[in-house]
Structure formats: structure tokens, C-alpha cells
Coordinates of C-alpha atoms and ligand atoms in Angstrom, one line a residue:
M1 CA -128.5 -231.7 -118.6
T2 CA -127.1 -235.6 -119.2
S3 CA -125.3 -236.1 -115.6
F4 CA -121.7 -237.5 -115.0
R5 CA -120.3 -240.5 -116.0
I6 CA -117.2 -242.2 -115.6
H7 CA -115.6 -244.0 -118.7
S8 CA -112.5 -244.9 -117.0
A9 CA -110.4 -244.5 -114.4
E10 CA -106.0 -244.9 -114.1
F11 CA -103.5 -244.8 -111.7
L12 CA -100.9 -242.2 -112.8
K13 CA -98.7 -241.5 -109.5
C14 CA -98.0 -241.2 -106.0
C15 CA -96.0 -238.0 -105.1
G16 CA -93.9 -237.2 -101.7
T17 CA -92.9 -234.3 -102.6
V18 CA -93.9 -230.5 -104.7
E19 CA -90.8 -231.6 -107.0
Q20 CA -93.1 -234.8 -108.0
F21 CA -96.2 -233.5 -108.9
P22 CA -97.7 -234.4 -112.5
K23 CA -96.7 -231.4 -114.9
S24 CA -100.9 -231.8 -116.1
Q25 CA -103.2 -228.7 -117.7
L26 CA -105.8 -231.4 -116.7
P27 CA -108.6 -229.6 -114.0
E28 CA -108.7 -231.0 -110.5
I29 CA -111.0 -232.3 -107.7
A30 CA -108.9 -233.1 -104.5
M31 CA -109.9 -235.8 -101.5
V32 CA -109.1 -235.1 -97.8
G33 CA -110.3 -235.9 -94.5
R34 CA -109.1 -237.9 -91.4
S35 CA -107.6 -240.9 -92.1
N36 CA -110.0 -243.9 -92.3
V37 CA -112.7 -241.5 -92.5
G38 CA -113.9 -243.2 -96.2
K39 CA -111.5 -241.9 -98.6
S40 CA -110.2 -244.3 -100.4
S41 CA -113.4 -246.2 -100.4
A42 CA -115.8 -243.4 -101.3
I43 CA -112.5 -243.6 -104.7
N44 CA -113.3 -246.5 -106.0
C45 CA -116.8 -246.4 -105.8
L46 CA -117.3 -242.9 -107.4
L47 CA -114.5 -244.5 -110.0
N48 CA -116.7 -247.6 -109.9
R49 CA -113.0 -249.3 -109.3
N50 CA -112.4 -251.4 -106.5
G51 CA -108.9 -252.0 -105.7
L52 CA -108.2 -248.1 -107.4
A53 CA -107.0 -246.8 -103.5
K54 CA -105.8 -249.1 -101.4
V55 CA -109.3 -249.6 -98.3
G56 CA -108.1 -249.9 -95.3
K57 CA -103.8 -249.0 -95.5
I58 CA -102.3 -247.1 -92.6
P59 CA -100.6 -244.4 -93.6
G60 CA -96.6 -245.9 -94.9
K61 CA -92.8 -243.9 -93.9
T62 CA -93.6 -241.0 -95.8
Q63 CA -97.4 -238.8 -96.6
T64 CA -98.0 -238.9 -100.4
I65 CA -99.8 -237.6 -102.8
N66 CA -101.9 -239.8 -105.0
F67 CA -103.6 -238.9 -108.3
Y68 CA -105.8 -240.1 -110.8
R69 CA -106.5 -239.3 -114.8
V70 CA -110.5 -239.8 -115.0
E71 CA -112.4 -239.9 -118.4
T72 CA -115.4 -238.5 -118.4
N73 CA -118.7 -237.8 -121.0
Q74 CA -117.5 -234.6 -119.9
G75 CA -113.8 -234.9 -121.4
P76 CA -111.1 -236.0 -118.9
F77 CA -110.4 -234.8 -115.0
E78 CA -108.2 -235.3 -112.3
L79 CA -108.9 -236.7 -109.3
V80 CA -106.3 -237.0 -106.1
D81 CA -106.0 -238.5 -103.6
L82 CA -104.4 -235.7 -100.3
P83 CA -103.2 -237.3 -96.7
G84 CA -106.0 -238.8 -94.8
Y85 CA -105.2 -236.6 -91.5
G86 CA -105.7 -236.9 -87.5
F87 CA -104.0 -240.7 -88.1
A88 CA -103.5 -241.8 -84.5
K89 CA -101.0 -244.3 -84.6
V90 CA -98.5 -242.2 -87.1
P91 CA -95.3 -240.9 -86.2
D92 CA -95.3 -237.3 -85.5
R93 CA -92.2 -237.2 -87.6
I94 CA -94.7 -238.1 -90.4
Q95 CA -97.6 -236.1 -89.3
K96 CA -95.4 -233.0 -89.9
Q97 CA -95.1 -233.7 -93.5
W98 CA -98.4 -233.0 -93.7
V99 CA -98.9 -229.5 -93.6
P100 CA -96.0 -228.9 -95.9
L101 CA -97.0 -230.7 -98.1
I102 CA -100.2 -229.9 -99.1
E103 CA -99.9 -225.9 -98.3
Q104 CA -97.4 -226.9 -101.7
F105 CA -100.1 -228.5 -103.3
F106 CA -102.1 -225.4 -102.7
Q107 CA -100.3 -223.7 -103.1
T108 CA -99.0 -225.1 -106.7
R109 CA -102.0 -226.7 -108.4
D110 CA -103.5 -223.9 -110.8
N111 CA -105.9 -226.4 -112.2
L112 CA -107.1 -227.0 -109.4
R113 CA -110.9 -226.7 -109.3
G114 CA -112.1 -227.3 -106.0
V115 CA -112.0 -229.8 -102.8
V116 CA -113.9 -232.5 -101.6
L117 CA -114.1 -232.9 -97.4
L118 CA -115.0 -235.5 -96.7
V119 CA -116.4 -236.2 -92.8
D120 CA -117.8 -238.7 -91.1
V121 CA -121.7 -239.2 -91.4
R122 CA -121.2 -239.1 -87.3
R123 CA -118.9 -237.0 -85.7
V124 CA -116.9 -234.1 -87.1
Q125 CA -114.4 -232.9 -84.7
E126 CA -111.2 -230.4 -84.4
Q127 CA -109.0 -231.0 -87.4
D128 CA -112.6 -230.9 -89.6
R129 CA -113.8 -227.9 -88.7
R130 CA -109.8 -226.4 -90.0
M131 CA -109.5 -227.9 -92.9
L132 CA -112.4 -226.1 -93.9
Q133 CA -111.6 -222.9 -92.1
W134 CA -108.2 -223.9 -94.7
L135 CA -110.1 -223.8 -97.0
E136 CA -112.1 -220.9 -97.2
H137 CA -109.3 -218.9 -96.1
L138 CA -107.7 -219.6 -100.0
H139 CA -110.5 -219.8 -101.3
I140 CA -111.0 -222.7 -102.8
P141 CA -114.0 -224.0 -103.5
Y142 CA -115.6 -227.1 -101.9
V143 CA -118.3 -229.9 -101.6
V144 CA -118.4 -230.9 -97.9
V145 CA -119.9 -235.1 -98.2
A146 CA -120.2 -237.5 -95.6
T147 CA -119.5 -240.4 -96.1
K148 CA -120.3 -244.2 -94.2
A149 CA -123.8 -243.2 -94.7
D150 CA -125.0 -246.4 -94.2
K151 CA -124.1 -246.2 -90.3
V152 CA -127.0 -244.3 -89.6
A153 CA -130.3 -245.2 -90.1
R154 CA -132.7 -243.7 -92.5
G155 CA -134.9 -241.9 -90.8
K156 CA -132.3 -240.3 -88.7
Q157 CA -130.7 -239.1 -91.7
P158 CA -131.5 -235.8 -91.8
A159 CA -131.2 -235.2 -88.5
A160 CA -127.3 -236.6 -88.3
I161 CA -127.0 -233.8 -91.8
Q162 CA -128.5 -231.2 -89.8
D163 CA -126.2 -231.4 -86.9
L164 CA -123.2 -231.8 -89.4
Q165 CA -124.6 -228.8 -91.2
E166 CA -124.6 -227.0 -88.0
N167 CA -121.5 -228.8 -86.3
L168 CA -119.1 -227.3 -89.2
D169 CA -121.6 -224.1 -89.9
I170 CA -121.4 -224.3 -94.0
P171 CA -124.3 -222.6 -95.6
I172 CA -124.8 -225.8 -97.7
P173 CA -126.3 -228.8 -96.1
P174 CA -123.6 -232.1 -96.6
L175 CA -123.6 -234.5 -98.8
L176 CA -124.7 -238.5 -97.9
L177 CA -122.5 -240.7 -99.4
S178 CA -122.6 -244.5 -98.5
A179 CA -119.3 -246.5 -100.6
H180 CA -120.2 -249.5 -99.5
S181 CA -124.3 -249.5 -100.9
G182 CA -123.6 -246.3 -103.3
D183 CA -125.8 -244.6 -102.0
G184 CA -125.2 -241.0 -102.8
K185 CA -122.6 -241.7 -105.4
Q186 CA -124.6 -240.1 -108.3
L187 CA -124.9 -236.3 -106.0
V188 CA -121.7 -236.1 -105.3
L189 CA -120.6 -237.6 -108.2
D190 CA -123.0 -234.2 -109.7
E191 CA -121.4 -231.6 -107.1
I192 CA -117.9 -232.8 -108.9
L193 CA -119.0 -231.6 -112.3
S194 CA -120.2 -228.3 -111.0
L195 CA -116.8 -227.8 -109.3
L196 CA -115.1 -228.4 -111.9
G197 CA -116.7 -226.1 -114.3
T198 CA -115.9 -224.0 -111.7
R199 CA -113.9 -220.7 -112.4
T200 CA -112.2 -219.9 -108.8
S201 CA -111.2 -216.3 -107.4
R202 CA -107.4 -217.6 -107.2
R203 CA -105.0 -215.7 -108.6
Ligands
GDP301 N1 -119.6 -248.7 -93.4 C1 -119.3 -248.6 -94.0 N2 -118.2 -248.5 -93.5 C2 -116.5 -247.9 -94.7 C3 -117.5 -246.8 -95.6 N3 -116.4 -246.6 -96.4 C4 -115.8 -247.2 -95.5 N4 -115.7 -248.2 -94.8 C5 -114.6 -248.3 -93.7 O1 -113.9 -247.3 -92.9 C6 -112.7 -247.9 -93.1 C7 -112.0 -247.2 -93.9 O2 -112.0 -246.8 -95.2 P1 -110.7 -246.5 -96.2 O3 -111.8 -246.3 -97.6 O4 -109.5 -246.8 -96.2 O5 -110.5 -244.9 -95.5 P2 -109.7 -243.9 -95.5 O6 -108.2 -244.6 -94.8 O7 -109.6 -243.0 -95.4 O8 -108.8 -243.5 -97.2 C8 -112.8 -249.5 -93.5 O9 -113.0 -250.3 -92.7 C9 -113.5 -249.7 -95.0 O10 -114.1 -250.2 -95.1 C10 -118.8 -246.7 -95.9 O11 -119.3 -245.6 -96.4 N5 -119.5 -247.7 -94.9
MG302 MG1 -107.3 -244.1 -98.3

């Protein structure tokens, strides 16, 4: 099997409401995780595009979903950057937009093939477990990716992965990714490819 290769990626749309979501027919993969988990950095790393997603950006006045169109050696797909959860400095009014917006995304995107759930390699939090339970409840296929792998010494990574797996109570160990070094990138891309090939059990 040839491995998954990204040819190019472009920003499509930034949406704050369900009406704005693109009407595309492409298969979709969404990325979600806590604010500051390294989601924008992971997107830039996976798509070979520094600066495509804004790193270190504090959520603004509204919660928004960013859509990217990606060309690959296996055809095009859409990568979707969902707003991060659990940002302490964001006012309640804005945090309250998060659940309905994500809910509408999950309910309306018939082409959603799966979700990449990002967690910090050093700690899993209650909100991560809740996100995982939500995905399971909705029967949305997912992969868990532990970010900032470079923050844990190589010798300690197997134990960190095992901790995360137990903590999240998931059948498959999470993948490790360092957006800074690129370590783990191809494995994550290959998991995205297999999600793209998944026939979901959703109606
Ligand atoms: N050491 C390390 N830091 C990272 C990595 N990925 C992201 N960061 C840092 O974590 C912070 C948040 O990153 P960002 O991508 O904006 O996270 P987001 O809020 O989830 O989109 C920034 O200071 C990044 O430089 C990584 O792989 N390794
Ligand atoms: Mg971000």
C-alpha cells in the first residue's frame, strides 16, 4: 500500500453558524481538543503548511469552525478545525456557543468520516473524557493523538502512552505526535486515511 501523501491544502471557510457551513460533498475529518493542546500546530504539521492555522491564537469574540480543502495522492478531502474547549480565559457567553455549534456540526455533516481527538501527552482532563464519550455516543469513529510528544523523554513515552490509554479507557493506545519535530506525523496521516475509508454506522 502506498502511504498517504498530502499534495496541497487551502483554507476554505471560517464559520460561526450552521448556515455558513460549506455545502461540499467531500469526505471530512474533524480535529478537536482542548484549547492550547497544539491543534493548530498539528494541522500545519500534517498539511506541511506553516501559518495555515494560526498558532497560539486566543479564541476571539465568537466560536468558529475552520474548513480546509486538502489534495492528496488518494484524492481530496476536507479537514475541519473545531474550536478548542476548556479555555479558562474565554468569557462564559462565548464558551456557551461551543456545545450548540459542535452539536450542529456533528448532526449536519453527513460526510464526516471521523474525528481526530487531540490530548496533551502529559495529562488527560475530564473534558477530554467527556469529548470521547460524546463521540462514542454518536458512533463517530475517532483516533486519539497525544500532542507535544517532545515534552516527554523518549524513554518515558511508552509509559506515558499507557497512562493515557488507561486514563481515557480506550481500546487502542493513542498515537504520539510532535508538531515541532514532525515525529509521528506519517502514522497520524495513515490513521486519517483509514478514517476516510471508514463506512460509518451513522444514518
Ligand atoms: N513543545 C511543543 N509545543 C507545541 C507543540 N505543538 C504546539 N505547541 C505549542 O503549544 C502552544 C499552543 O499551540 P496551538 O497549536 O496554537 O494550540 P491550539 O490552541 O490547540 O490550536 C503554542 O505555544 C505551540 O508552540 C509540539 O508538538 N511541541
Ligand atoms: Mg488553534
